[in-house]
Amino acid sequence: MPEHGSIAGIRNVTVVGGGVIGASWTALFLARGLSVIVSDPQPGIDEAALGQIAEAAPSLKALGLDTSRLTDRLAFEPDLATAVRAADLVQENGPERLELKHEMWRTIEENAPATALLATSTSGIPATEIATALKDPGRLVVGHPFNPPHLVPLVEVVPGERTSDETVERARAFYRALGKRPQVLRKEVPGFVANRLQSALFRECVHLVSEGVVTMQELDDIVTSSIGQRWAVAGPFRSFHLGGGEGGMPHFMDHFGIGMERRWAAMLQEKVAFDEPTKRLLTEQAKDFGGTVDELAAERDRKQIALMRALGESFAD
Amino acid sequence: MPEHGSIAGIRNVTVVGGGVIGASWTALFLARGLSVIVSDPQPGIDEAALGQIAEAAPSLKALGLDTSRLTDRLAFEPDLATAVRAADLVQENGPERLELKHEMWRTIEENAPATALLATSTSGIPATEIATALKDPGRLVVGHPFNPPHLVPLVEVVPGERTSDETVERARAFYRALGKRPQVLRKEVPGFVANRLQSALFRECVHLVSEGVVTMQELDDIVTSSIGQRWAVAGPFRSFHLGGGEGGMPHFMDHFGIGMERRWAAMLQEKVAFDEPTKRLLTEQAKDFGGTVDELAAERDRKQIALMRALGESFAD
């Protein structure tokens, strides 16, 4: 059983919404010794969440955490007002609908301690818009994990227009101490950064498969054997900086900038959409992945844990 | 010293062009027990190439290869006709200018054995165009490595319109047996696949930094802590397939397709270019990487080798 402790001053967490993201956050918080109350009005949510926590446990263990008696400090409380009463942190993972978020956050603000850190996992609604429901919008910040939160290190910390510096810093410090790699964004932008980047790349993926240059499986193999490996250890800017040799980024831009601009112009001309022929093609080719979604996900997570351990990004020695 | 051997029937390789790519290929071929002749008319090329091979050796050793007396089976022969006379494989890495490629390949075809496998490392010129210089265009295929070839697994095997199936299959089999992850493309397309994908993502990278959402270093950190790690172990299609849960890719497209199309439409409206303000900004921020290009490259390669070993992608047990 993980030693009961506090992380950056936070001991009691209320996870609002016990779905996929909420349950994954919960598993991580528990394995790090925090007490968690999950609040979700859905009937049967406790069973579903417990199932997911059990599924996450082997990964957390492989990352070096103690997962024995993981659920001893877990409780379920469907009533939101009651659930947040002793929270040091509220991590909200409710449905992505603004009016629902407003309702939840009003209840949270009214009932949580005035010192509680308030974070939303939203991937799509800016903190500025959610915070209009709050008396003190300075308290709310986006803490957007990359799915699943118990495994992938990134948390995008995105302040709204009125989020206080103190809230941002507390969120950053907490996620960092939790073992994540938080990144504070300097501006609110739709989709934040990681999802925008994967959308940009995915457009060209769909184009190349639609054009018959490669299959989905072949394209995936190309990525895992080249840019994926590179970007796991050095991001795109650093990669091109080093691609410029001694001259670094300036040399890269001078020598390859025009060619890349031409490529961009050509890509903008491509028609790419999830139209019926594209959907049929991708649905058909997805059958070639083999294995169930559960099996494939387990394989992916096993490999990612091996990678994280190799890069020193785990809790193991 | 690596045991002298043949790989998929190839024992003697002539590497045409001893620059960065050619020297990296050479180091790998030597560490795998092949004999290599490097042919490059540039004065001083032998010293430069030997320096690069020595730099590559520690990485090859860390990947599990024998790098003692690595250069015992290496020779330099500036005269191209002489250099290819006994070649089982010619791997050409000359300048990316069509008329030069034509001249080199005419000489190679005239002087190499009729059974030699003929491959070009070109990243930009289709095999179809290079092969117009050949009497038998069926013999030439693109074998485009991702830099550096001694380290990154991918080799894009791209047949020209007249490349024979036998040539494609021999190239694929050779690179595979060499320990690379060759991928045969089904159509010639400018930039092939990996470079197109990184260009597509990089456009959005430049946009986000230009807009002040994040710095270069921050964006790189976001990538290495999220999509980079994911795409090192599961490509973009598989990732979204698994993101769709039990419903897989069809569910993903039904639920997230429209949102992604909207994101694409918005991105197409962005103005992104390497104009003077952008160049100044990126040049300025590149200073924050710290360390020399050599130091940063060594760190990147060290991490990538750790990753490859963790994923079982090395020659080590």
XYZ file of N, CA and C in Angstrom, chain A residues 268 270 280:
9
model
N -1.395 22.171 -48.841
C -2.616 22.954 -48.648
C -3.604 22.728 -49.792
N -4.141 19.832 -51.131
C -4.724 18.487 -51.025
C -6.137 18.562 -50.449
N -14.634 4.234 -45.478
C -14.647 2.809 -45.846
C -13.235 2.252 -45.888
